[in-house]
JSON list of C-alpha atoms in Angstrom, two decimals:
[
{"chain": "A", "resi": 7, "resn": "MET", "atom": "CA", "xyz": [-1.98, -6.06, 16.30]},
{"chain": "A", "resi": 8, "resn": "PHE", "atom": "CA", "xyz": [-0.03, -3.04, 15.03]},
{"chain": "A", "resi": 9, "resn": "GLU", "atom": "CA", "xyz": [0.48, -1.48, 18.46]},
{"chain": "A", "resi": 10, "resn": "THR", "atom": "CA", "xyz": [4.24, -1.08, 17.95]},
{"chain": "A", "resi": 11, "resn": "HIS", "atom": "CA", "xyz": [3.43, 1.84, 15.59]},
{"chain": "A", "resi": 12, "resn": "ASN", "atom": "CA", "xyz": [5.87, 0.70, 12.94]},
{"chain": "A", "resi": 13, "resn": "SER", "atom": "CA", "xyz": [4.52, 3.04, 10.27]},
{"chain": "A", "resi": 14, "resn": "VAL", "atom": "CA", "xyz": [5.76, 4.95, 7.26]},
{"chain": "A", "resi": 15, "resn": "ALA", "atom": "CA", "xyz": [3.83, 7.61, 5.37]},
{"chain": "A", "resi": 16, "resn": "ASN", "atom": "CA", "xyz": [3.85, 10.07, 2.54]},
{"chain": "A", "resi": 17, "resn": "HIS", "atom": "CA", "xyz": [1.21, 12.64, 1.58]},
{"chain": "A", "resi": 18, "resn": "LYS", "atom": "CA", "xyz": [-1.14, 10.06, 0.00]},
{"chain": "A", "resi": 19, "resn": "PHE", "atom": "CA", "xyz": [-0.69, 6.78, 1.94]},
{"chain": "A", "resi": 20, "resn": "VAL", "atom": "CA", "xyz": [0.27, 5.38, 5.36]},
{"chain": "A", "resi": 21, "resn": "ILE", "atom": "CA", "xyz": [1.65, 1.87, 5.82]},
{"chain": "A", "resi": 22, "resn": "TYR", "atom": "CA", "xyz": [1.70, 0.01, 9.11]},
{"chain": "A", "resi": 23, "resn": "GLN", "atom": "CA", "xyz": [3.74, -3.18, 9.09]},
{"chain": "A", "resi": 24, "resn": "MET", "atom": "CA", "xyz": [4.38, -6.12, 11.34]},
{"chain": "A", "resi": 25, "resn": "ALA", "atom": "CA", "xyz": [7.07, -8.75, 10.76]},
{"chain": "A", "resi": 26, "resn": "LYS", "atom": "CA", "xyz": [5.89, -12.35, 10.63]},
{"chain": "A", "resi": 27, "resn": "PRO", "atom": "CA", "xyz": [9.03, -14.54, 10.52]},
{"chain": "A", "resi": 28, "resn": "GLY", "atom": "CA", "xyz": [8.42, -17.85, 8.80]},
{"chain": "A", "resi": 29, "resn": "GLN", "atom": "CA", "xyz": [5.29, -16.68, 7.01]},
{"chain": "A", "resi": 30, "resn": "LYS", "atom": "CA", "xyz": [5.18, -17.99, 3.43]},
{"chain": "A", "resi": 31, "resn": "HIS", "atom": "CA", "xyz": [3.39, -15.00, 1.89]},
{"chain": "A", "resi": 32, "resn": "PHE", "atom": "CA", "xyz": [2.53, -11.45, 2.83]},
{"chain": "A", "resi": 33, "resn": "ARG", "atom": "CA", "xyz": [-0.92, -10.38, 3.96]},
{"chain": "A", "resi": 34, "resn": "VAL", "atom": "CA", "xyz": [-2.31, -6.93, 3.30]},
{"chain": "A", "resi": 35, "resn": "GLY", "atom": "CA", "xyz": [-5.23, -4.86, 4.52]},
{"chain": "A", "resi": 36, "resn": "ILE", "atom": "CA", "xyz": [-6.56, -1.81, 2.71]},
{"chain": "A", "resi": 37, "resn": "SER", "atom": "CA", "xyz": [-8.37, 0.99, 4.51]},
{"chain": "A", "resi": 38, "resn": "VAL", "atom": "CA", "xyz": [-10.07, 3.91, 2.76]},
{"chain": "A", "resi": 39, "resn": "GLY", "atom": "CA", "xyz": [-11.97, 6.14, 5.16]},
{"chain": "A", "resi": 40, "resn": "LYS", "atom": "CA", "xyz": [-15.14, 8.14, 4.67]},
{"chain": "A", "resi": 41, "resn": "LYS", "atom": "CA", "xyz": [-13.16, 11.35, 4.25]},
{"chain": "A", "resi": 42, "resn": "ILE", "atom": "CA", "xyz": [-12.56, 10.10, 0.70]},
{"chain": "A", "resi": 43, "resn": "GLY", "atom": "CA", "xyz": [-15.80, 10.81, -1.13]},
{"chain": "A", "resi": 44, "resn": "ASN", "atom": "CA", "xyz": [-18.71, 8.44, -1.40]},
{"chain": "A", "resi": 45, "resn": "ALA", "atom": "CA", "xyz": [-18.65, 4.64, -1.64]},
{"chain": "A", "resi": 46, "resn": "VAL", "atom": "CA", "xyz": [-17.96, 4.75, -5.38]},
{"chain": "A", "resi": 47, "resn": "HIS", "atom": "CA", "xyz": [-14.83, 6.89, -4.89]},
{"chain": "A", "resi": 48, "resn": "ARG", "atom": "CA", "xyz": [-13.62, 4.73, -1.98]},
{"chain": "A", "resi": 49, "resn": "ASN", "atom": "CA", "xyz": [-13.98, 1.53, -4.01]},
{"chain": "A", "resi": 50, "resn": "TRP", "atom": "CA", "xyz": [-12.25, 3.19, -6.94]},
{"chain": "A", "resi": 51, "resn": "VAL", "atom": "CA", "xyz": [-9.25, 4.06, -4.71]},
{"chain": "A", "resi": 52, "resn": "LYS", "atom": "CA", "xyz": [-9.19, 0.50, -3.28]},
{"chain": "A", "resi": 53, "resn": "ARG", "atom": "CA", "xyz": [-9.16, -1.03, -6.78]},
{"chain": "A", "resi": 54, "resn": "ARG", "atom": "CA", "xyz": [-6.18, 1.13, -7.76]},
{"chain": "A", "resi": 55, "resn": "ILE", "atom": "CA", "xyz": [-4.30, 0.16, -4.60]},
{"chain": "A", "resi": 56, "resn": "ARG", "atom": "CA", "xyz": [-5.01, -3.55, -5.21]},
{"chain": "A", "resi": 57, "resn": "GLN", "atom": "CA", "xyz": [-3.86, -3.29, -8.84]},
{"chain": "A", "resi": 58, "resn": "THR", "atom": "CA", "xyz": [-0.62, -1.59, -7.82]},
{"chain": "A", "resi": 59, "resn": "LEU", "atom": "CA", "xyz": [0.06, -4.26, -5.20]},
{"chain": "A", "resi": 60, "resn": "LEU", "atom": "CA", "xyz": [-0.64, -6.94, -7.81]},
{"chain": "A", "resi": 61, "resn": "GLU", "atom": "CA", "xyz": [1.89, -5.34, -10.18]},
{"chain": "A", "resi": 62, "resn": "VAL", "atom": "CA", "xyz": [4.65, -5.15, -7.54]},
{"chain": "A", "resi": 63, "resn": "LYS", "atom": "CA", "xyz": [3.77, -8.46, -5.86]},
{"chain": "A", "resi": 64, "resn": "PRO", "atom": "CA", "xyz": [6.96, -10.30, -7.02]},
{"chain": "A", "resi": 65, "resn": "GLN", "atom": "CA", "xyz": [9.12, -7.62, -5.34]},
{"chain": "A", "resi": 66, "resn": "LEU", "atom": "CA", "xyz": [7.24, -7.49, -2.03]},
{"chain": "A", "resi": 67, "resn": "LYS", "atom": "CA", "xyz": [8.69, -9.07, 1.10]},
{"chain": "A", "resi": 68, "resn": "GLN", "atom": "CA", "xyz": [6.77, -12.22, 1.97]},
{"chain": "A", "resi": 69, "resn": "ASP", "atom": "CA", "xyz": [7.30, -12.48, 5.74]},
{"chain": "A", "resi": 70, "resn": "VAL", "atom": "CA", "xyz": [5.26, -9.42, 6.71]},
{"chain": "A", "resi": 71, "resn": "ASP", "atom": "CA", "xyz": [1.71, -8.25, 7.31]},
{"chain": "A", "resi": 72, "resn": "PHE", "atom": "CA", "xyz": [0.95, -4.68, 6.37]},
{"chain": "A", "resi": 73, "resn": "LEU", "atom": "CA", "xyz": [-1.93, -2.24, 6.27]},
{"chain": "A", "resi": 74, "resn": "VAL", "atom": "CA", "xyz": [-2.30, 0.41, 3.55]},
{"chain": "A", "resi": 75, "resn": "ILE", "atom": "CA", "xyz": [-4.33, 3.44, 4.61]},
{"chain": "A", "resi": 76, "resn": "ALA", "atom": "CA", "xyz": [-5.33, 5.94, 1.95]},
{"chain": "A", "resi": 77, "resn": "ARG", "atom": "CA", "xyz": [-5.28, 9.56, 3.00]},
{"chain": "A", "resi": 78, "resn": "PRO", "atom": "CA", "xyz": [-7.84, 12.05, 1.62]},
{"chain": "A", "resi": 79, "resn": "ALA", "atom": "CA", "xyz": [-5.24, 13.33, -0.87]},
{"chain": "A", "resi": 80, "resn": "ALA", "atom": "CA", "xyz": [-5.37, 9.91, -2.61]},
{"chain": "A", "resi": 81, "resn": "ASP", "atom": "CA", "xyz": [-8.86, 10.65, -3.95]},
{"chain": "A", "resi": 82, "resn": "GLY", "atom": "CA", "xyz": [-8.94, 11.33, -7.67]},
{"chain": "A", "resi": 83, "resn": "LEU", "atom": "CA", "xyz": [-5.41, 10.12, -8.45]},
{"chain": "A", "resi": 84, "resn": "GLU", "atom": "CA", "xyz": [-4.77, 8.58, -11.85]},
{"chain": "A", "resi": 85, "resn": "MET", "atom": "CA", "xyz": [-3.42, 5.01, -11.86]},
{"chain": "A", "resi": 86, "resn": "ALA", "atom": "CA", "xyz": [0.14, 6.14, -12.64]},
{"chain": "A", "resi": 87, "resn": "GLU", "atom": "CA", "xyz": [0.09, 8.62, -9.75]},
{"chain": "A", "resi": 88, "resn": "THR", "atom": "CA", "xyz": [-1.36, 6.02, -7.37]},
{"chain": "A", "resi": 89, "resn": "ARG", "atom": "CA", "xyz": [1.36, 3.54, -8.38]},
{"chain": "A", "resi": 90, "resn": "LYS", "atom": "CA", "xyz": [4.14, 6.13, -8.02]},
{"chain": "A", "resi": 91, "resn": "ASN", "atom": "CA", "xyz": [3.01, 7.24, -4.55]},
{"chain": "A", "resi": 92, "resn": "LEU", "atom": "CA", "xyz": [2.34, 3.72, -3.27]},
{"chain": "A", "resi": 93, "resn": "VAL", "atom": "CA", "xyz": [5.67, 2.38, -4.55]},
{"chain": "A", "resi": 94, "resn": "HIS", "atom": "CA", "xyz": [7.37, 5.37, -2.90]},
{"chain": "A", "resi": 95, "resn": "VAL", "atom": "CA", "xyz": [5.88, 4.59, 0.51]},
{"chain": "A", "resi": 96, "resn": "LEU", "atom": "CA", "xyz": [6.55, 0.84, 0.09]},
{"chain": "A", "resi": 97, "resn": "LYS", "atom": "CA", "xyz": [10.23, 1.64, -0.56]},
{"chain": "A", "resi": 98, "resn": "ARG", "atom": "CA", "xyz": [10.35, 3.90, 2.50]},
{"chain": "A", "resi": 99, "resn": "ALA", "atom": "CA", "xyz": [8.90, 1.03, 4.55]},
{"chain": "A", "resi": 100, "resn": "HIS", "atom": "CA", "xyz": [11.56, -1.34, 3.12]},
{"chain": "A", "resi": 101, "resn": "LEU", "atom": "CA", "xyz": [8.83, -3.70, 1.90]},
{"chain": "A", "resi": 102, "resn": "LEU", "atom": "CA", "xyz": [10.17, -3.87, -1.66]},
{"chain": "A", "resi": 103, "resn": "THR", "atom": "CA", "xyz": [13.19, -6.05, -2.38]},
{"chain": "A", "resi": 104, "resn": "GLU", "atom": "CA", "xyz": [16.27, -4.76, -4.19]},
{"chain": "A", "resi": 105, "resn": "LYS", "atom": "CA", "xyz": [15.19, -6.08, -7.58]},
{"chain": "A", "resi": 106, "resn": "SER", "atom": "CA", "xyz": [12.22, -3.71, -7.78]},
{"chain": "A", "resi": 107, "resn": "GLU", "atom": "CA", "xyz": [12.19, -1.27, -10.67]},
{"chain": "A", "resi": 108, "resn": "ASP", "atom": "CA", "xyz": [9.88, 1.66, -11.44]},
{"chain": "A", "resi": 109, "resn": "ARG", "atom": "CA", "xyz": [8.13, 1.47, -14.76]}
]
């Protein structure tokens, strides 16, 4: 599905994206590998990613599918750090619209 390798990354996250013209809303996948602690830590990271995406949802492009992959450096991040790093990589991937603002 993502064989075109349209990816953007920073030290904490990688985002693969695929344009879906005409799609009414975005779809997202979240991947947290076993290099990030045990199941409790992995779920903790996934919850923080989901919450960040929920907060920036109004600014996200709707006609795209994307995959967020957490790198091992994402383990143990506070919510503010997770949000900052994820918003940074979303901006680099041009998935946030112009009206987005950092809090």
